[in-house]
Amino acid sequence: MLMYVVRRLLQAIPVFLGTTFLIYFMVFSMPGDPVLALFGDKTPNPAVLEALRQQYHLDEPFFMQYLHYLQNLFTGNLGETFSGQQVTDVLARAFPVTLKLVLMAVIIEFLLATVIGLISGLRKGGIIDNTNLVVALVLSSVPPFVALFLAQYFIGIKLGWAPVTVGANTTWSAMFLPALVIALTIYVTGMRLMRGSVIEAQSADYVRTALAKGLTRRRIIPVHVARNSLIPVITNTAASFGALIAGTTVTEGIFNIPGVGKVLFDAIIKGETATVVSIVTILTILYIIVNILVDLLYAVLDPRIRYV
């Protein structure tokens, strides 16, 4: 098990370097002068422009800028924004907010997918199963930003059951509504995976053997059927976690959530290379860690899986 984790971490090194290089190159290739854009319609002093370019190494070739970034990265210095703030301070404020939102959404999504998929799989072809499939089809056809606006209007404004915007109040209760909407728009894939796995597991040899031994359905369903059906759902949930961490820009914009999405959007508009690449770097590290943990969890769910 330990050697497997070490190999996965070694494999993550080229992924990490390749990701940061590509993102840095794409931001570097964006048209326009980010330093000049800081002054808007004003005409700055050429000496001030040159000083700012030297401060942020924008007067150097691409590879030198990238090497400067890697050197700072490995020493724990993620650079500065054009407003003079440390990128680490900006991320320290934004990342916990986004992680809280995504964690809530992923937990709700996993519970919905597991429970509804299990019930549908056990009652294949019945009224409950068909109703779940129709509801899932409707939810999957609604664009997320439309669902967010509808929830904000009806639940937040009309009914007053939840805050309309989050703002500085980034508590669990304040972010429950956007997390719930996100979960409802993404749980469909996990539910279908769970449903299909449950249907397949019920006809598996180990389930037939358990029935032949006289085990009750109350014992067989949670231990043999549900447990073995969770693997594809967990894989889908892990993928959703990585996608949501980087894809909450619209949600954070609609509900005014001061998270990574807002910081990333502002950094792209301003051309702040260090901020954009730092965010992507941290997202890459999180994604790698989550995937390793999911692989290790497979062995817990399925005793047949062994890592050497």
Tab-separated table of C-alpha atoms in Angstrom:
chain	number	residue	atom	x	y	z
A	1	MET	CA	0.000	0.000	0.000
A	2	LEU	CA	2.789	2.433	0.924
A	3	MET	CA	4.674	1.774	-2.328
A	4	TYR	CA	1.481	2.372	-4.286
A	5	VAL	CA	1.011	5.780	-2.638
A	6	VAL	CA	4.675	6.658	-3.321
A	7	ARG	CA	4.297	5.697	-7.003
A	8	ARG	CA	1.143	7.801	-7.322
A	9	LEU	CA	2.903	10.782	-5.767
A	10	LEU	CA	5.838	10.386	-8.161
A	11	GLN	CA	3.420	10.204	-11.088
A	12	ALA	CA	1.867	13.451	-9.862
A	13	ILE	CA	5.127	15.393	-10.356
A	14	PRO	CA	4.968	15.589	-14.197
A	15	VAL	CA	1.219	16.270	-13.964
A	16	PHE	CA	1.915	19.150	-11.600
A	17	LEU	CA	4.702	20.622	-13.741
A	18	GLY	CA	2.775	20.164	-16.979
A	19	THR	CA	-0.358	21.805	-15.602
A	20	THR	CA	1.425	24.848	-14.205
A	21	PHE	CA	3.455	25.240	-17.413
A	22	LEU	CA	0.386	25.139	-19.674
A	23	ILE	CA	-1.617	27.532	-17.531
A	24	TYR	CA	1.307	29.928	-17.219
A	25	PHE	CA	1.813	29.839	-20.995
A	26	MET	CA	-1.883	30.481	-21.712
A	27	VAL	CA	-2.004	33.446	-19.332
A	28	PHE	CA	1.290	34.731	-20.766
A	29	SER	CA	-0.167	34.512	-24.300
A	30	MET	CA	-3.257	36.591	-23.482
A	31	PRO	CA	-3.371	39.796	-25.534
A	32	GLY	CA	-2.896	43.181	-23.921
A	33	ASP	CA	-0.612	44.654	-21.289
A	34	PRO	CA	-1.838	43.799	-17.766
A	35	VAL	CA	0.256	46.566	-16.189
A	36	LEU	CA	-1.145	49.184	-18.560
A	37	ALA	CA	-4.676	47.908	-17.900
A	38	LEU	CA	-4.254	48.766	-14.205
A	39	PHE	CA	-4.437	52.471	-15.027
A	40	GLY	CA	-7.651	52.230	-17.051
A	41	ASP	CA	-8.142	55.314	-19.251
A	42	LYS	CA	-5.281	57.209	-17.615
A	43	THR	CA	-1.889	57.616	-19.288
A	44	PRO	CA	0.765	56.476	-16.807
A	45	ASN	CA	4.354	57.645	-16.622
A	46	PRO	CA	6.584	55.359	-18.765
A	47	ALA	CA	9.032	55.106	-15.868
A	48	VAL	CA	6.266	53.826	-13.587
A	49	LEU	CA	5.239	51.250	-16.191
A	50	GLU	CA	8.798	50.021	-16.535
A	51	ALA	CA	9.240	49.792	-12.768
A	52	LEU	CA	6.068	47.714	-12.416
A	53	ARG	CA	7.119	45.388	-15.235
A	54	GLN	CA	10.468	44.826	-13.559
A	55	GLN	CA	8.813	44.254	-10.181
A	56	TYR	CA	6.615	41.468	-11.584
A	57	HIS	CA	9.301	40.172	-14.044
A	58	LEU	CA	7.036	41.014	-16.985
A	59	ASP	CA	9.982	42.459	-18.890
A	60	GLU	CA	11.684	39.056	-19.043
A	61	PRO	CA	11.131	36.165	-21.505
A	62	PHE	CA	8.429	33.576	-20.814
A	63	PHE	CA	10.743	30.810	-19.555
A	64	MET	CA	12.477	33.160	-17.123
A	65	GLN	CA	9.107	34.270	-15.749
A	66	TYR	CA	8.046	30.645	-15.331
A	67	LEU	CA	11.312	29.746	-13.577
A	68	HIS	CA	10.849	32.714	-11.232
A	69	TYR	CA	7.383	31.439	-10.429
A	70	LEU	CA	8.604	27.882	-9.715
A	71	GLN	CA	11.416	29.206	-7.526
A	72	ASN	CA	8.982	31.267	-5.491
A	73	LEU	CA	6.479	28.411	-5.386
A	74	PHE	CA	8.937	25.941	-3.866
A	75	THR	CA	9.905	28.509	-1.240
A	76	GLY	CA	6.262	29.117	-0.291
A	77	ASN	CA	6.019	32.498	-2.021
A	78	LEU	CA	3.119	32.616	-4.493
A	79	GLY	CA	3.821	36.207	-5.475
A	80	GLU	CA	1.795	39.384	-5.253
A	81	THR	CA	-1.344	40.652	-6.933
A	82	PHE	CA	-1.213	43.915	-8.847
A	83	SER	CA	-2.920	45.552	-5.866
A	84	GLY	CA	0.049	44.653	-3.644
A	85	GLN	CA	-1.578	41.818	-1.696
A	86	GLN	CA	0.169	38.503	-1.153
A	87	VAL	CA	-1.461	35.752	-3.223
A	88	THR	CA	-1.239	33.441	-0.209
A	89	ASP	CA	-3.346	35.897	1.815
A	90	VAL	CA	-5.940	36.163	-0.959
A	91	LEU	CA	-6.188	32.388	-1.282
A	92	ALA	CA	-6.278	31.932	2.485
A	93	ARG	CA	-9.470	33.997	2.534
A	94	ALA	CA	-11.088	32.549	-0.596
A	95	PHE	CA	-10.271	28.826	-0.499
A	96	PRO	CA	-11.987	27.948	2.810
A	97	VAL	CA	-15.192	29.551	1.521
A	98	THR	CA	-15.190	27.565	-1.723
A	99	LEU	CA	-14.184	24.352	0.045
A	100	LYS	CA	-17.099	24.764	2.439
A	101	LEU	CA	-19.531	25.292	-0.451
A	102	VAL	CA	-18.180	22.381	-2.491
A	103	LEU	CA	-17.989	20.042	0.491
A	104	MET	CA	-21.640	20.692	1.328
A	105	ALA	CA	-22.690	20.181	-2.305
A	106	VAL	CA	-20.689	16.949	-2.679
A	107	ILE	CA	-22.027	15.450	0.565
A	108	ILE	CA	-25.632	16.228	-0.414
A	109	GLU	CA	-25.009	14.908	-3.934
A	110	PHE	CA	-23.495	11.668	-2.632
A	111	LEU	CA	-26.356	11.053	-0.200
A	112	LEU	CA	-29.010	11.755	-2.842
A	113	ALA	CA	-27.291	9.604	-5.455
A	114	THR	CA	-26.764	6.711	-3.042
A	115	VAL	CA	-30.211	6.631	-1.442
A	116	ILE	CA	-32.300	7.357	-4.534
A	117	GLY	CA	-30.164	5.093	-6.729
A	118	LEU	CA	-30.424	2.246	-4.220
A	119	ILE	CA	-34.220	2.566	-3.956
A	120	SER	CA	-34.621	2.761	-7.739
A	121	GLY	CA	-32.365	-0.238	-8.288
A	122	LEU	CA	-34.223	-2.365	-5.770
A	123	ARG	CA	-37.588	-1.381	-7.313
A	124	LYS	CA	-36.602	-1.507	-10.968
A	125	GLY	CA	-39.529	-0.787	-13.286
A	126	GLY	CA	-41.853	0.298	-10.466
A	127	ILE	CA	-43.591	3.610	-9.902
A	128	ILE	CA	-40.834	4.914	-7.624
A	129	ASP	CA	-38.130	3.978	-10.115
A	130	ASN	CA	-39.908	5.584	-13.069
A	131	THR	CA	-40.673	8.720	-11.057
A	132	ASN	CA	-37.030	9.040	-10.017
A	133	LEU	CA	-35.891	8.684	-13.626
A	134	VAL	CA	-38.309	11.370	-14.832
A	135	VAL	CA	-37.287	13.772	-12.057
A	136	ALA	CA	-33.631	13.094	-12.828
A	137	LEU	CA	-34.223	13.802	-16.529
A	138	VAL	CA	-35.883	17.135	-15.712
A	139	LEU	CA	-33.132	18.197	-13.296
A	140	SER	CA	-30.348	17.252	-15.708
A	141	SER	CA	-31.957	19.303	-18.490
A	142	VAL	CA	-32.056	22.543	-16.457
A	143	PRO	CA	-28.872	24.647	-16.803
A	144	PRO	CA	-27.245	25.223	-13.393
A	145	PHE	CA	-27.383	29.026	-13.624
A	146	VAL	CA	-31.133	28.862	-14.348
A	147	ALA	CA	-31.710	26.578	-11.346
A	148	LEU	CA	-29.657	28.936	-9.166
A	149	PHE	CA	-31.656	31.992	-10.241
A	150	LEU	CA	-34.975	30.153	-9.720
A	151	ALA	CA	-33.950	28.986	-6.243
A	152	GLN	CA	-32.737	32.454	-5.359
A	153	TYR	CA	-36.016	34.056	-6.499
A	154	PHE	CA	-38.589	31.608	-5.159
A	155	ILE	CA	-36.873	30.237	-2.023
A	156	GLY	CA	-34.864	33.313	-1.113
A	157	ILE	CA	-37.095	36.222	-2.166
A	158	LYS	CA	-40.659	34.889	-2.332
A	159	LEU	CA	-40.608	32.397	0.549
A	160	GLY	CA	-37.763	33.888	2.566
A	161	TRP	CA	-36.493	30.469	3.645
A	162	ALA	CA	-32.845	31.202	2.870
A	163	PRO	CA	-30.566	34.226	2.393
A	164	VAL	CA	-30.683	35.708	-1.107
A	165	THR	CA	-26.962	36.449	-1.087
A	166	VAL	CA	-24.101	35.188	1.043
A	167	GLY	CA	-21.638	38.086	1.105
A	168	ALA	CA	-19.484	38.177	4.211
A	169	ASN	CA	-21.788	35.734	6.034
A	170	THR	CA	-20.115	32.522	4.851
A	171	THR	CA	-21.666	30.237	7.463
A	172	TRP	CA	-22.883	26.723	6.687
A	173	SER	CA	-26.524	27.778	6.892
A	174	ALA	CA	-26.020	30.799	4.609
A	175	MET	CA	-24.490	28.630	1.869
A	176	PHE	CA	-26.901	25.710	2.203
A	177	LEU	CA	-29.228	26.889	-0.594
A	178	PRO	CA	-26.560	27.250	-3.332
A	179	ALA	CA	-24.977	23.966	-2.184
A	180	LEU	CA	-28.357	22.203	-2.396
A	181	VAL	CA	-29.030	23.555	-5.891
A	182	ILE	CA	-25.592	22.466	-7.080
A	183	ALA	CA	-26.157	18.994	-5.632
A	184	LEU	CA	-29.556	18.652	-7.330
A	185	THR	CA	-28.062	19.535	-10.705
A	186	ILE	CA	-25.180	17.030	-10.509
A	187	TYR	CA	-26.560	14.063	-8.525
A	188	VAL	CA	-28.250	12.527	-11.583
A	189	THR	CA	-25.122	10.830	-12.945
A	190	GLY	CA	-24.268	9.295	-9.576
A	191	MET	CA	-27.850	8.141	-9.081
A	192	ARG	CA	-27.894	6.353	-12.424
A	193	LEU	CA	-24.555	4.725	-11.687
A	194	MET	CA	-25.834	3.535	-8.308
A	195	ARG	CA	-29.083	2.269	-9.823
A	196	GLY	CA	-27.294	0.315	-12.537
A	197	SER	CA	-24.789	-1.157	-10.094
A	198	VAL	CA	-27.560	-2.253	-7.705
A	199	ILE	CA	-29.485	-3.943	-10.524
A	200	GLU	CA	-26.313	-5.719	-11.655
A	201	ALA	CA	-25.278	-6.698	-8.118
A	202	GLN	CA	-28.613	-8.368	-7.356
A	203	SER	CA	-27.928	-10.964	-10.046
A	204	ALA	CA	-24.277	-11.499	-9.064
A	205	ASP	CA	-23.033	-14.881	-7.867
A	206	TYR	CA	-22.064	-13.652	-4.392
A	207	VAL	CA	-25.615	-12.393	-3.796
A	208	ARG	CA	-27.090	-15.698	-4.965
A	209	THR	CA	-24.704	-17.528	-2.665
A	210	ALA	CA	-25.738	-15.325	0.262
A	211	LEU	CA	-29.405	-16.044	-0.468
A	212	ALA	CA	-28.676	-19.773	-0.694
A	213	LYS	CA	-27.016	-19.630	2.728
A	214	GLY	CA	-30.212	-18.227	4.178
A	215	LEU	CA	-29.120	-14.638	4.777
A	216	THR	CA	-31.966	-12.132	4.958
A	217	ARG	CA	-32.391	-9.228	2.506
A	218	ARG	CA	-31.856	-6.839	5.413
A	219	ARG	CA	-28.352	-8.280	5.681
A	220	ILE	CA	-27.650	-8.783	1.967
A	221	ILE	CA	-28.678	-5.349	0.697
A	222	PRO	CA	-26.402	-3.142	2.858
A	223	VAL	CA	-23.435	-5.541	3.074
A	224	HIS	CA	-23.336	-7.176	-0.363
A	225	VAL	CA	-25.436	-5.066	-2.731
A	226	ALA	CA	-25.046	-1.455	-1.566
A	227	ARG	CA	-21.405	-1.715	-0.523
A	228	ASN	CA	-20.256	-3.162	-3.853
A	229	SER	CA	-22.373	-0.659	-5.781
A	230	LEU	CA	-20.724	2.380	-4.190
A	231	ILE	CA	-17.451	2.244	-6.153
A	232	PRO	CA	-18.690	3.974	-9.353
A	233	VAL	CA	-20.633	6.499	-7.256
A	234	ILE	CA	-17.509	7.389	-5.260
A	235	THR	CA	-15.525	7.789	-8.476
A	236	ASN	CA	-18.174	10.122	-9.867
A	237	THR	CA	-18.299	12.092	-6.603
A	238	ALA	CA	-14.515	12.538	-6.618
A	239	ALA	CA	-14.661	13.834	-10.191
A	240	SER	CA	-17.486	16.177	-9.199
A	241	PHE	CA	-15.418	17.499	-6.287
A	242	GLY	CA	-12.531	18.432	-8.571
A	243	ALA	CA	-14.824	19.979	-11.169
A	244	LEU	CA	-16.777	22.016	-8.624
A	245	ILE	CA	-13.670	23.426	-6.931
A	246	ALA	CA	-12.711	25.026	-10.252
A	247	GLY	CA	-16.232	25.584	-11.561
A	248	THR	CA	-18.068	27.555	-8.880
A	249	THR	CA	-17.580	30.913	-10.616
A	250	VAL	CA	-21.213	31.213	-11.732
A	251	THR	CA	-22.588	30.089	-8.366
A	252	GLU	CA	-20.361	32.457	-6.446
A	253	GLY	CA	-21.311	35.286	-8.781
A	254	ILE	CA	-25.073	34.748	-8.416
A	255	PHE	CA	-25.024	34.363	-4.628
A	256	ASN	CA	-22.181	36.852	-4.068
A	257	ILE	CA	-19.906	34.283	-2.445
A	258	PRO	CA	-16.319	35.546	-1.896
A	259	GLY	CA	-14.631	32.314	-2.978
A	260	VAL	CA	-12.036	31.051	-5.428
A	261	GLY	CA	-14.289	31.499	-8.451
A	262	LYS	CA	-14.570	35.233	-7.936
A	263	VAL	CA	-10.847	35.592	-7.271
A	264	LEU	CA	-9.986	33.539	-10.358
A	265	PHE	CA	-12.348	35.531	-12.586
A	266	ASP	CA	-10.923	38.859	-11.412
A	267	ALA	CA	-7.346	37.587	-11.837
A	268	ILE	CA	-7.997	36.463	-15.421
A	269	ILE	CA	-9.534	39.829	-16.300
A	270	LYS	CA	-6.533	41.665	-14.822
A	271	GLY	CA	-3.967	39.261	-16.306
A	272	GLU	CA	-2.483	38.424	-12.884
A	273	THR	CA	-0.429	35.419	-13.919
A	274	ALA	CA	0.784	34.526	-10.439
A	275	THR	CA	-2.738	34.445	-8.993
A	276	VAL	CA	-4.207	32.360	-11.816
A	277	VAL	CA	-1.387	29.821	-11.845
A	278	SER	CA	-1.343	29.601	-8.034
A	279	ILE	CA	-5.051	28.798	-7.927
A	280	VAL	CA	-4.697	26.167	-10.643
A	281	THR	CA	-1.660	24.712	-8.863
A	282	ILE	CA	-3.570	24.275	-5.612
A	283	LEU	CA	-6.543	22.817	-7.503
A	284	THR	CA	-4.225	20.316	-9.178
A	285	ILE	CA	-2.742	19.254	-5.840
A	286	LEU	CA	-6.220	18.847	-4.309
A	287	TYR	CA	-7.416	16.833	-7.292
A	288	ILE	CA	-4.424	14.495	-7.077
A	289	ILE	CA	-4.899	13.977	-3.326
A	290	VAL	CA	-8.627	13.282	-3.716
A	291	ASN	CA	-7.996	10.708	-6.447
A	292	ILE	CA	-5.373	8.912	-4.346
A	293	LEU	CA	-7.764	8.803	-1.373
A	294	VAL	CA	-10.536	7.439	-3.599
A	295	ASP	CA	-8.241	4.706	-4.920
A	296	LEU	CA	-7.401	3.713	-1.351
A	297	LEU	CA	-11.094	3.716	-0.440
A	298	TYR	CA	-11.746	1.142	-3.176
A	299	ALA	CA	-9.800	-1.422	-1.174
A	300	VAL	CA	-11.989	-0.730	1.855
A	301	LEU	CA	-15.224	-1.191	-0.103
A	302	ASP	CA	-14.104	-4.179	-2.148
A	303	PRO	CA	-11.833	-6.729	-0.374
A	304	ARG	CA	-10.860	-8.173	-3.767
A	305	ILE	CA	-8.886	-5.011	-4.575
A	306	ARG	CA	-5.297	-4.992	-3.361
A	307	TYR	CA	-2.581	-2.390	-4.013
A	308	VAL	CA	1.024	-3.549	-4.082
